Short mmCIF file of C-alpha atoms and ligand atoms in Angstrom, two decimals:
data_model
loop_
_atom_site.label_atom_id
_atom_site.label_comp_id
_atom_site.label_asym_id
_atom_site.label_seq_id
_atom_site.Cartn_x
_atom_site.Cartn_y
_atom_site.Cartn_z
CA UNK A 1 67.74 0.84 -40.43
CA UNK A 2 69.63 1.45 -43.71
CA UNK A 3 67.25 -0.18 -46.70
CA UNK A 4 68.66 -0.78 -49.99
CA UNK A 5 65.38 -0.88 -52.95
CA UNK A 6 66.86 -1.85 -56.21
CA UNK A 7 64.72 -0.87 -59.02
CA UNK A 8 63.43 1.99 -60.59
CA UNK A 9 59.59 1.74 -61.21
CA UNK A 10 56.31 1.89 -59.31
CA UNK A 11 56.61 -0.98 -58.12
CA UNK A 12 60.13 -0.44 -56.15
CA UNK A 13 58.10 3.50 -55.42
CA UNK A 14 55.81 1.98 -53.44
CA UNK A 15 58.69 -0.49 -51.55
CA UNK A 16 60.35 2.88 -50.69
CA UNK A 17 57.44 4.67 -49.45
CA UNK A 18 56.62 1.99 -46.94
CA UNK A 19 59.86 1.77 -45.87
CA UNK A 20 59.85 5.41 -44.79
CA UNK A 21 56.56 5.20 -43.64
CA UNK A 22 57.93 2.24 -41.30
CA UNK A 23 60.71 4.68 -40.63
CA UNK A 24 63.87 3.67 -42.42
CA UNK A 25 66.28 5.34 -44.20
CA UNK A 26 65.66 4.70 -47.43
CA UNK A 27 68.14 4.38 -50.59
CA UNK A 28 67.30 3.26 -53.88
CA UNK A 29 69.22 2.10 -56.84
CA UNK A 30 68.71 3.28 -59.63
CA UNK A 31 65.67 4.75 -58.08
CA UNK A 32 63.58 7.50 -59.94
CA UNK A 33 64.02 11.52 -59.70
CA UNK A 34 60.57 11.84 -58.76
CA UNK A 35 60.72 9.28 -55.49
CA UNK A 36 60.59 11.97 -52.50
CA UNK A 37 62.46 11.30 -49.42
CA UNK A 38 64.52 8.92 -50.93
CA UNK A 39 68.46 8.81 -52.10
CA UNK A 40 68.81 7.24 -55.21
CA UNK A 41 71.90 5.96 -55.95
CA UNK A 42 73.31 5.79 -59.66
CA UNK A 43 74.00 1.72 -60.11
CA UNK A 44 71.98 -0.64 -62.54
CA UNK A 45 70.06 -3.01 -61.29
CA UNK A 46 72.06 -6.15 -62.80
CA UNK A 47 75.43 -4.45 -61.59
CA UNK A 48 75.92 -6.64 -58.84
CA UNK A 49 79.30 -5.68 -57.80
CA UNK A 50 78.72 -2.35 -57.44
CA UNK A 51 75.29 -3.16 -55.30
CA UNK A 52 77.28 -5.16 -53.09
CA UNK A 53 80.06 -2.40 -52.76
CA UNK A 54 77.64 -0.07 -52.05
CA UNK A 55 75.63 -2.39 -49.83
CA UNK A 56 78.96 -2.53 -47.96
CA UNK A 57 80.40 0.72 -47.78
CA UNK A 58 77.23 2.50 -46.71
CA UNK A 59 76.27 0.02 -44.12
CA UNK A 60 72.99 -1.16 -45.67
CA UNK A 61 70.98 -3.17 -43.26
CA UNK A 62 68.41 -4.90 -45.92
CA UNK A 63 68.32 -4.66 -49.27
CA UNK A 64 65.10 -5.71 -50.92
CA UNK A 65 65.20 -6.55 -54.72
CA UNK A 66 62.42 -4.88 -57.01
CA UNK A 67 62.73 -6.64 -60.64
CA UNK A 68 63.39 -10.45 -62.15
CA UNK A 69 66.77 -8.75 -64.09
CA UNK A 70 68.26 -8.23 -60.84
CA UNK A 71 67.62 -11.41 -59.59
CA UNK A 72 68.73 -12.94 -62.96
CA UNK A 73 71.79 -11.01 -62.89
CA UNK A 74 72.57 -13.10 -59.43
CA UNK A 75 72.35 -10.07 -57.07
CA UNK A 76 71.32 -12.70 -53.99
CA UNK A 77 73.73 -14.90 -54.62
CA UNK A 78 76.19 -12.35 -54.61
CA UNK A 79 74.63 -10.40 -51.68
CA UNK A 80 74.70 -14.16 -49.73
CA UNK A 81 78.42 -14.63 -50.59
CA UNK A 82 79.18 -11.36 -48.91
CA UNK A 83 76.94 -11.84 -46.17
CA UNK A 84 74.66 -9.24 -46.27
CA UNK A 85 71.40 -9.45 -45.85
CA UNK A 86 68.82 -9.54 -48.92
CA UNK A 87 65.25 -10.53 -49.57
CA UNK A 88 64.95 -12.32 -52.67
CA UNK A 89 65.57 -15.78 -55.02
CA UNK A 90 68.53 -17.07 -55.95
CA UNK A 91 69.44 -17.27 -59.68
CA UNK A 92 68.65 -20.79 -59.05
CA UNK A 93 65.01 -20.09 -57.70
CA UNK A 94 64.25 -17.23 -60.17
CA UNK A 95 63.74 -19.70 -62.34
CA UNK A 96 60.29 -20.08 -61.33
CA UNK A 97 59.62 -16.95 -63.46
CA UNK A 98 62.78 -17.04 -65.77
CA UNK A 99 61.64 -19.80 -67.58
CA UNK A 100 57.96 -20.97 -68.01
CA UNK A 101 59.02 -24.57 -68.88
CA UNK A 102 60.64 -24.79 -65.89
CA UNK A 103 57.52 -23.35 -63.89
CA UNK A 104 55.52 -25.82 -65.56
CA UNK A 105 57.72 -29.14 -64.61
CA UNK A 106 57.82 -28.09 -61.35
CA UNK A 107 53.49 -27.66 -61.10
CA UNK A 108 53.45 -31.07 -62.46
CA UNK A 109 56.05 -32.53 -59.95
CA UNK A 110 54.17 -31.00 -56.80
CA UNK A 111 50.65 -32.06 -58.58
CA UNK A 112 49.76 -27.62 -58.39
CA UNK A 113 46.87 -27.20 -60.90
CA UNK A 114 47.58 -24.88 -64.26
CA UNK A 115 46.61 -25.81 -67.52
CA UNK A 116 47.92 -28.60 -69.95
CA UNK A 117 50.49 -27.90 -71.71
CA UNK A 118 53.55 -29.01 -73.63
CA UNK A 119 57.24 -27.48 -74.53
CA UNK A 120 58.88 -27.43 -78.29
CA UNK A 121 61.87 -26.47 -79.58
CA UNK A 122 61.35 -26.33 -83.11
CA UNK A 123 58.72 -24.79 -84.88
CA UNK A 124 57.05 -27.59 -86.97
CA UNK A 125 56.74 -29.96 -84.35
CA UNK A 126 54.95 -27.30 -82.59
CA UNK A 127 52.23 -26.31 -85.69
CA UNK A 128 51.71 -30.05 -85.77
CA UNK A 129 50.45 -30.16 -82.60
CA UNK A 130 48.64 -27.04 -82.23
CA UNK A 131 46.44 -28.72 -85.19
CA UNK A 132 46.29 -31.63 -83.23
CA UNK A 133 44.51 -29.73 -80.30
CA UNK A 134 43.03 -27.18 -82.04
CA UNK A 135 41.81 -23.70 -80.52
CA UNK A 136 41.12 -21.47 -78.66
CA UNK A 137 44.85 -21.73 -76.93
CA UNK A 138 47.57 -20.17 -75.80
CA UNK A 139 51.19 -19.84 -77.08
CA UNK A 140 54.03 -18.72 -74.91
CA UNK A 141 57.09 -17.71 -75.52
CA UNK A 142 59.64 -19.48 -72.91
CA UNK A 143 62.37 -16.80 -71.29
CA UNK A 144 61.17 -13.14 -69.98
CA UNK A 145 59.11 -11.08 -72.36
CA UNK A 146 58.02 -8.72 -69.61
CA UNK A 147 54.78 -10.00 -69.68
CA UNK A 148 54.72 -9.64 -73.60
CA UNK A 149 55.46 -12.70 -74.75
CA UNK A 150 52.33 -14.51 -74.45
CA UNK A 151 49.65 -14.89 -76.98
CA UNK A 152 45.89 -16.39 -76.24
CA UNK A 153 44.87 -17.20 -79.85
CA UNK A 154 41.26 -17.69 -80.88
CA UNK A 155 42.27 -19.20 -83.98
CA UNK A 156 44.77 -21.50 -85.29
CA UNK A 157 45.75 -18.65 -87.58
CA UNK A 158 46.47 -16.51 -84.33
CA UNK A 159 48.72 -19.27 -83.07
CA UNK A 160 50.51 -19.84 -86.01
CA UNK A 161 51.46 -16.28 -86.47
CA UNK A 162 52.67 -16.74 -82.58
CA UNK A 163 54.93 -19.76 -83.29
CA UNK A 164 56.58 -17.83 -86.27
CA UNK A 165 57.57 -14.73 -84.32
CA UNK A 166 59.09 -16.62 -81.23
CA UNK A 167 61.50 -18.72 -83.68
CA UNK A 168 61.91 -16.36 -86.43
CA UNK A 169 61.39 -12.60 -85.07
CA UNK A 170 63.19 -11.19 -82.42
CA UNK A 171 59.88 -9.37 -81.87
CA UNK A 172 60.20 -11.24 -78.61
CA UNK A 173 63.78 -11.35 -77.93
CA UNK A 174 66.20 -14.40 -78.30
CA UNK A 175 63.65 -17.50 -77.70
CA UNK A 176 64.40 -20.90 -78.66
CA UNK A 177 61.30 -22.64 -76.95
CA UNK A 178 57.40 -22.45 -77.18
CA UNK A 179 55.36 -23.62 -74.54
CA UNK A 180 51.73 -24.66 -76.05
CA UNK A 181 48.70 -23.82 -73.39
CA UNK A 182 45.28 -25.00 -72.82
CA UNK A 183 43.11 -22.40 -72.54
CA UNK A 184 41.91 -21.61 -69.34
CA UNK A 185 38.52 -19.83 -68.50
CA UNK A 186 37.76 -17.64 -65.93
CA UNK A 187 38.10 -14.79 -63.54
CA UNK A 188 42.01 -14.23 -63.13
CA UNK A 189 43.88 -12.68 -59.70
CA UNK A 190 46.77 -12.33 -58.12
CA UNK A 191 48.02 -13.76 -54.69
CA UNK A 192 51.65 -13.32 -53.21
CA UNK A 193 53.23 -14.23 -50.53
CA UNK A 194 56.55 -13.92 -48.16
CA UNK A 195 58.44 -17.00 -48.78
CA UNK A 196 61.08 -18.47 -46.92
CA UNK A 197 61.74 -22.10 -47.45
CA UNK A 198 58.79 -24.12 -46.65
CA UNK A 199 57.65 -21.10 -44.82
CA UNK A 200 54.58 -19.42 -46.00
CA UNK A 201 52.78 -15.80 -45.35
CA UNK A 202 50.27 -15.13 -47.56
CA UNK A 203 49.26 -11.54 -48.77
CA UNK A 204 45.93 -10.09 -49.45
CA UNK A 205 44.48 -10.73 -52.95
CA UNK A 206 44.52 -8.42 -55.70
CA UNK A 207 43.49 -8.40 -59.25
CA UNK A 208 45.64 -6.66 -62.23
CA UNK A 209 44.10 -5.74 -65.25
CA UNK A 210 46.14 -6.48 -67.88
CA UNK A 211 45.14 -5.30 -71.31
CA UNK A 212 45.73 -1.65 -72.74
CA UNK A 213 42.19 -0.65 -72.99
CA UNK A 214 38.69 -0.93 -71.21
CA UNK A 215 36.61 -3.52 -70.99
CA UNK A 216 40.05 -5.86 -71.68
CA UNK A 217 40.37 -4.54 -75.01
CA UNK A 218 43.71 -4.01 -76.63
CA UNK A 219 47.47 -5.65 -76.24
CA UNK A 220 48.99 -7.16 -73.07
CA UNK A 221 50.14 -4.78 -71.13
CA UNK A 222 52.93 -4.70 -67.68
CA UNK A 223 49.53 -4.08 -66.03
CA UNK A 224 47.41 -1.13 -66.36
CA UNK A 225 46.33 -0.94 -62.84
CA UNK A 226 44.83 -3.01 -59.58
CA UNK A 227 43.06 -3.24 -56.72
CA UNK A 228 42.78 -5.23 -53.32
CA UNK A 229 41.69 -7.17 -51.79
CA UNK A 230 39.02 -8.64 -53.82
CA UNK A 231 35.54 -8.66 -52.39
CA UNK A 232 34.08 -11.24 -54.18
CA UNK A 233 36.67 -13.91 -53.78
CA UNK A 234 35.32 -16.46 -51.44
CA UNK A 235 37.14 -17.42 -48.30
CA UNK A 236 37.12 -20.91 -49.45
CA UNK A 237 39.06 -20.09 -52.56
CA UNK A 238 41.72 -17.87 -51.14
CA UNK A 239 42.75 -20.87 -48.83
CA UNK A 240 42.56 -22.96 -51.35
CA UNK A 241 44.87 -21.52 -53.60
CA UNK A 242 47.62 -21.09 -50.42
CA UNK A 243 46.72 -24.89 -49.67
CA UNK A 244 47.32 -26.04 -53.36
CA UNK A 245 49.46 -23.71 -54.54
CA UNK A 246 51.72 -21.52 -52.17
CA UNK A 247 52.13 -24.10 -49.91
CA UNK A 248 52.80 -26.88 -52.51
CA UNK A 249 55.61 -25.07 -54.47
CA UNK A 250 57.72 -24.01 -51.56
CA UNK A 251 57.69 -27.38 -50.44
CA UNK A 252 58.95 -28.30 -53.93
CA UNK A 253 60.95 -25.86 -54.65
CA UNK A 254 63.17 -26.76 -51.25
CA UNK A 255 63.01 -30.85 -52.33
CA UNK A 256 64.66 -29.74 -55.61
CA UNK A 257 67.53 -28.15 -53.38
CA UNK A 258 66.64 -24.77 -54.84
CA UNK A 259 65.10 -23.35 -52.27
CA UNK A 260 62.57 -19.65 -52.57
CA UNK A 261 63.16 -16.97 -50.42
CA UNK A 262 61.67 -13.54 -51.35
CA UNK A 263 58.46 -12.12 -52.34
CA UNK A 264 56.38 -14.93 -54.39
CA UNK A 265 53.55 -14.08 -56.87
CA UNK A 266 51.59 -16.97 -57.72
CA UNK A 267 48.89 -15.09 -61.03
CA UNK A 268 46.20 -17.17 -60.81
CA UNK A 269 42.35 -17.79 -63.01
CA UNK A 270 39.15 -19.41 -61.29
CA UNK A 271 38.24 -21.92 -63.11
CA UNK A 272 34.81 -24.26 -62.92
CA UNK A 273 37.53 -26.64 -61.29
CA UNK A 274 38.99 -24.16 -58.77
CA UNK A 275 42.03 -22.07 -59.30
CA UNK A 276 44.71 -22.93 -61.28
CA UNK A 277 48.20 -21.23 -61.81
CA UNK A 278 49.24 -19.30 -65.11
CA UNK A 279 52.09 -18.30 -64.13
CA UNK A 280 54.73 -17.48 -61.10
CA UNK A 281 57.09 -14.65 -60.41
CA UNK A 282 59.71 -14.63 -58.41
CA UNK A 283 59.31 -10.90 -57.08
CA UNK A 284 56.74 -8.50 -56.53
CA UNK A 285 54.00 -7.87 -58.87
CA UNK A 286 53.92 -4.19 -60.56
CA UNK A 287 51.42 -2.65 -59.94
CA UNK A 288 49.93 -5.49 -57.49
CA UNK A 289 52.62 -3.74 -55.21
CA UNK A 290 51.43 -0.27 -55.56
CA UNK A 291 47.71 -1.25 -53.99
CA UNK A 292 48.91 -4.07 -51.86
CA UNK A 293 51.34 -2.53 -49.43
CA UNK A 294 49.18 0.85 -48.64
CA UNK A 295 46.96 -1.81 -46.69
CA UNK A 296 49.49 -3.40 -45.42
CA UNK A 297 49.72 -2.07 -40.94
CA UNK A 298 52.38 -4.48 -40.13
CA UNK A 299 55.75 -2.72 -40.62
CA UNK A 300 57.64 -4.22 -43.54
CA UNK A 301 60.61 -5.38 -42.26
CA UNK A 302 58.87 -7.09 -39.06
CA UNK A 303 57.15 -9.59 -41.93
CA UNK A 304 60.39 -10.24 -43.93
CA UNK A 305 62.83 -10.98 -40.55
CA UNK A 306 59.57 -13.31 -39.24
CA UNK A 307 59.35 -15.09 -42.48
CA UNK A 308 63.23 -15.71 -43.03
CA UNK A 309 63.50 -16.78 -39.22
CA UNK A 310 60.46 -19.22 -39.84
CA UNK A 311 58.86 -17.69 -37.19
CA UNK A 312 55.29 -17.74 -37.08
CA UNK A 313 53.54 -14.02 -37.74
CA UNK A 314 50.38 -12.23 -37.39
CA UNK A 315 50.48 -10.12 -40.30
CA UNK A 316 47.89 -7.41 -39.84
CA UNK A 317 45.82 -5.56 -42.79
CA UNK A 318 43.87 -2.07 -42.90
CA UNK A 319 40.28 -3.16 -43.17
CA UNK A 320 39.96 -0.97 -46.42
CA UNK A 321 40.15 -1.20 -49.91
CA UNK A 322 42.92 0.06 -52.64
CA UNK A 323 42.47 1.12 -56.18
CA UNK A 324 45.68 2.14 -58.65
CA UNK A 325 45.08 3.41 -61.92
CA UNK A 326 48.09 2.93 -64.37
CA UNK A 327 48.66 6.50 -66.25
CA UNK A 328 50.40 5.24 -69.72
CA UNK A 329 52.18 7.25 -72.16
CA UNK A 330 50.65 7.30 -75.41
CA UNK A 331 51.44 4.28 -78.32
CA UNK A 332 52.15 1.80 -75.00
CA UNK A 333 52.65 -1.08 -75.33
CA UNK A 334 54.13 -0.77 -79.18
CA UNK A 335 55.53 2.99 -79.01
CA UNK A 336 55.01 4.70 -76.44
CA UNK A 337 55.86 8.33 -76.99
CA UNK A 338 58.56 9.97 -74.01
CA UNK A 339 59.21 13.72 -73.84
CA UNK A 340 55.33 15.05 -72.56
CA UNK A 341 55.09 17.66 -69.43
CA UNK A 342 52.97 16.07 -66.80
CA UNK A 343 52.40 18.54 -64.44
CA UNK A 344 49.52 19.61 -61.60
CA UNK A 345 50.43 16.98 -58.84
CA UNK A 346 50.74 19.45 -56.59
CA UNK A 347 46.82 19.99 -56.71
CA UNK A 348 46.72 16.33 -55.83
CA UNK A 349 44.64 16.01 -52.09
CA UNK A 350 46.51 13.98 -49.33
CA UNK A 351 44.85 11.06 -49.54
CA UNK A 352 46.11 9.72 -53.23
CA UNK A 353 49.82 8.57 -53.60
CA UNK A 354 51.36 8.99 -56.77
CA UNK A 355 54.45 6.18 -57.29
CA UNK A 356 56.27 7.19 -60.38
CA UNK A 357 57.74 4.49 -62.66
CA UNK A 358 58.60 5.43 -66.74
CA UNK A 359 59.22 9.53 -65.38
CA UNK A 360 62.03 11.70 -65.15
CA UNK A 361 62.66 15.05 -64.25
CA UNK A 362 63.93 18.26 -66.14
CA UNK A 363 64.10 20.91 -63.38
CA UNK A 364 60.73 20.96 -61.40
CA UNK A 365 58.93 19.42 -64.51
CA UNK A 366 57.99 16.19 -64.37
CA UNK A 367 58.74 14.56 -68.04
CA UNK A 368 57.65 10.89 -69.13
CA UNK A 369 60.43 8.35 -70.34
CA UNK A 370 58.66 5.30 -70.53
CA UNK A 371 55.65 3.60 -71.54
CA UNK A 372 54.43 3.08 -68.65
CA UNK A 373 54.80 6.49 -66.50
CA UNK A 374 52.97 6.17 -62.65
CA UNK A 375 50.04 4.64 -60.39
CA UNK A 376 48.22 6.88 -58.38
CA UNK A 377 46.32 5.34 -55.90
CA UNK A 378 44.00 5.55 -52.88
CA UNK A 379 42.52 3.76 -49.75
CA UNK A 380 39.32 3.74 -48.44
CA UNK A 381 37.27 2.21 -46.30
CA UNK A 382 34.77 0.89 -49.29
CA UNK A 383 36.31 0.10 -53.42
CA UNK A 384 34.10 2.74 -54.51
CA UNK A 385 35.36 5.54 -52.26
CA UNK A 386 39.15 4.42 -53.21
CA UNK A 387 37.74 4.76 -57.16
CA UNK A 388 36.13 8.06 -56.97
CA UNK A 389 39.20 9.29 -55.20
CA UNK A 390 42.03 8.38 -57.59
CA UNK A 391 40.18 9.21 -60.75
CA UNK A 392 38.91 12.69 -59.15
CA UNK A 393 42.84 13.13 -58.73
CA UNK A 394 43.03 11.90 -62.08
CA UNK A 395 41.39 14.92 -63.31
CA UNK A 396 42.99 17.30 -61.38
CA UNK A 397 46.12 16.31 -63.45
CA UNK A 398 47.44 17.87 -66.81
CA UNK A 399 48.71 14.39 -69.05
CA UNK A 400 49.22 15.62 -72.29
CA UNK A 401 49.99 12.45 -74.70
CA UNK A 402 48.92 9.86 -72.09
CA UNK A 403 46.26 7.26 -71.38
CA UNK A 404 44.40 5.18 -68.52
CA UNK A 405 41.72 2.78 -68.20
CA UNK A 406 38.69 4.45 -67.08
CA UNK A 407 37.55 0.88 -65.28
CA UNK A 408 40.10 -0.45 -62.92
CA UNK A 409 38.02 -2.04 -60.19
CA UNK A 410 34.96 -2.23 -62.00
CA UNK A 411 34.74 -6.23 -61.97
CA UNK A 412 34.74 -6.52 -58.34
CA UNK A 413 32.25 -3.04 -58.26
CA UNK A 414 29.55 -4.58 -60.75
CA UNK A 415 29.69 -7.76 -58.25
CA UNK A 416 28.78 -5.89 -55.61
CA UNK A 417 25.72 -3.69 -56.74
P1 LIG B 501 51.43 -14.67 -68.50
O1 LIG B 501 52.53 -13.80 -69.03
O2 LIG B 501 51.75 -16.11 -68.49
O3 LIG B 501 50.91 -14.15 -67.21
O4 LIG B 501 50.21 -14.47 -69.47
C1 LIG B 501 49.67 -13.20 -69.74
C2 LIG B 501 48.18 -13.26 -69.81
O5 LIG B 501 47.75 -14.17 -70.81
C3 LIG B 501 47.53 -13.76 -68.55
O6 LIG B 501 47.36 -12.77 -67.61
C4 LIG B 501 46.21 -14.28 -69.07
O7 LIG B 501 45.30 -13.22 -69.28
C5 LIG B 501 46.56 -14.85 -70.40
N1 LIG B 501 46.82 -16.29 -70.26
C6 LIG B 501 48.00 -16.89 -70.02
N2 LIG B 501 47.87 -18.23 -69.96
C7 LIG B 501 46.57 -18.50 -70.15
C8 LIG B 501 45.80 -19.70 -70.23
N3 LIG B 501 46.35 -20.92 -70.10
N4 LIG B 501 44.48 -19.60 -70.45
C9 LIG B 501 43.91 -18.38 -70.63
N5 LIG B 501 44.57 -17.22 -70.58
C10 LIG B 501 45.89 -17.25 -70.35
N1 LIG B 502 51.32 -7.38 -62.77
C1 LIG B 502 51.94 -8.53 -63.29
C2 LIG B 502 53.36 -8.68 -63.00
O1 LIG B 502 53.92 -8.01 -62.16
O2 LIG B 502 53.97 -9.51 -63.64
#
């Protein structure tokens, strides 16, 4: 088949490279110079006309939607007004992750656990009730941030310094609302799912690490790198969190008369009182993607025609484990610094995969352009062979002006020795 990816990062990498490895012919818009075997074709992501144009005059047979702008932008409910076929929310349903109030009055409609919370619109009212509640908390700003936008404050200081930005910086971009969070404890992961309607099919887990630096020091990051499934996550807990959550929200989100089709990611903590949601997307996560579908045996496009049909399907799994290690340009988050040579991935052995996000090419150098710049990853059998392989490729590589976390996978690995 013909396979339209729109996107441009790791995540929409990693879409592509399945897709060929299922055996499609693969096109991606705007795709990166440095995604092999792919045609990239020069259209935004929120230029919905022109996707649809193209969709049409080069006979696309899917097309498969990498980030939230797109789906903002409306590029399903264009693609549905032409009739062509596309796997992802509707404006209406991209809500979920377009708007965190939103998110949260639909959790508390369909009775899906998260924390307490509540939404304001003007600054006072919420410092008056932060002092009410007092800390430790959490203060997000409502609308996309890329993953920015959210600030767990150990002090009311902390939060008050939050509240001013969101209504009187654009540090965060144009916000008007503040939601106010009860802090949640706990071991956080990530579970997504194919969605169609009420119809569910879960994923594997996987766990992001989301701070710049080791040992969850440093900024919120995009995600600085992943691994799945995770061995220590109890049975019990995994079907819990389809039973509670998944399940629940679909349901809900097709009684509201909006409802999800597309990839859903439900981020999720482990609390004392079982897991509760922090927050939904309505896509893909990034780099959740990049270590979810190497393990994934069932072609691609086999799961997404079963789930839309509502047709019950055994979606299969490699039996191993995989590890991606986010490779950030220097200054990310805040500044990160473009322009550095990255060079020596032809040393790399066959069994890593590099998926290129924030890189661009200049001749047969690879230069970086964004903060942050690939995933390499590997499977294995065990989480510790996957490990050693990537960060052995890791030092094959010359990355001037760059950093990584030297201990993605480590929670799950000190579990299990
Ligand atoms: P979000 O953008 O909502 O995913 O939040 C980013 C990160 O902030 C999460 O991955 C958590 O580490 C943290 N966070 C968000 N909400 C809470 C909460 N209610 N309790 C504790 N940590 C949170
Ligand atoms: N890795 C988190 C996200 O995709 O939002």
């Amino acid at each position: 088949m013909n396979v339209l990816v729109i996107g441009r990062g790791g995540r929409e990498h990693a879409l592509a490279w399945k897709l060929r490895q299922d055996g499609h012919d693969v096109f991606v818009a705007p795709g990166n110079l440095n995604m092999d075997g792919v045609t990239c074709v020069p259209i935004e992501e929120t230029d919905v006309t022109a996707l649809v144009r193209f969709a049409e005059t080069e006979d696309i047979d899917w097309t498969i939607v990498g980030p939230e702008s797109a789906l903002m932008a409306g590029v399903v409910d264009a693609f549905n007004a032409s009739g062509r076929r596309i796997f992802g929310p509707t404006k209406a349903a991209a809500l979920l992750e377009g708007s965190k109030a939103f998110a949260k009055e639909i959790m508390r409609e369909a009775n899906i656990p998260t924390a307490d919370y509540e939404t304001f619109t003007e600054a006072e009212a919420a410092l008056a009730y932060i002092e009410s509640i007092g800390a430790p908390l959490v203060v997000k700003a409502d609308g996309l941030a890329a993953g920015k936008g959210v600030t767990v404050a150990l002090s009311l200081d902390e939060a008050r310094a939050a509240i001013h930005d969101i209504f009187t910086t654009d540090k965060f971009g144009d916000q008007s609302r503040v939601v106010i969070e009860e802090f949640l404890d706990g071991e956080e992961f990530s579970l997504m799912a194919f969605v169609s309607g009420e119809h569910v099919i879960p994923m594997i887990t996987s766990q992001d690490h989301k701070r710049a630096f080791d040992g969850d020091k440093g900024p919120n990051t995009g995600g600085m790198g992943a691994y799945s499934p995770m061995p220590h996550l109890e049975e019990a807990v995994y079907v819990e969190s389809v039973e509670r959550v998944l399940v629940p929200l679909a349901r809900a989100m097709v009684e509201r008369g909006t409802p999800f089709e597309g990839f859903l990611y439900a981020g999720l903590i482990l609390t004392e009182n079982g897991p509760k949601v922090i927050e939904f997307n309505a896509r893909f996560g990034d780099p959740e993607t990049e270590v979810i579908l190497p393990n994934l045996a069932s072609p691609l496009l086999d799961v997404i025609e079963a789930v839309v049909a509502k047709r019950p399907y055994a979606i299969e799994w490699l039996d191993g484990y995989t590890i991606g290690v986010v490779v950030a340009a220097a200054g990310y988050p805040e500044r990160a610094t473009t322009g550095q040579v990255l060079s020596d991935f032809e040393r790399l052995p066959k069994d890593v995969l590099v998926f290129h996000a924030g890189t661009t090419r200049d001749g047969s150098h690879i230069i970086g352009n964004g903060g942050r710049l690939f995933v390499i990853t590997s499977t294995k059998p065990t989480l510790l062979e996957a490990k050693t392989a990537v960060y052995a490729g890791l030092e094959m590589l010359d990355l001037p002006q760059t950093f990584y976390r030297r201990d993605i996978g480590g929670r799950a690995l000190a579990r299990i020795f």
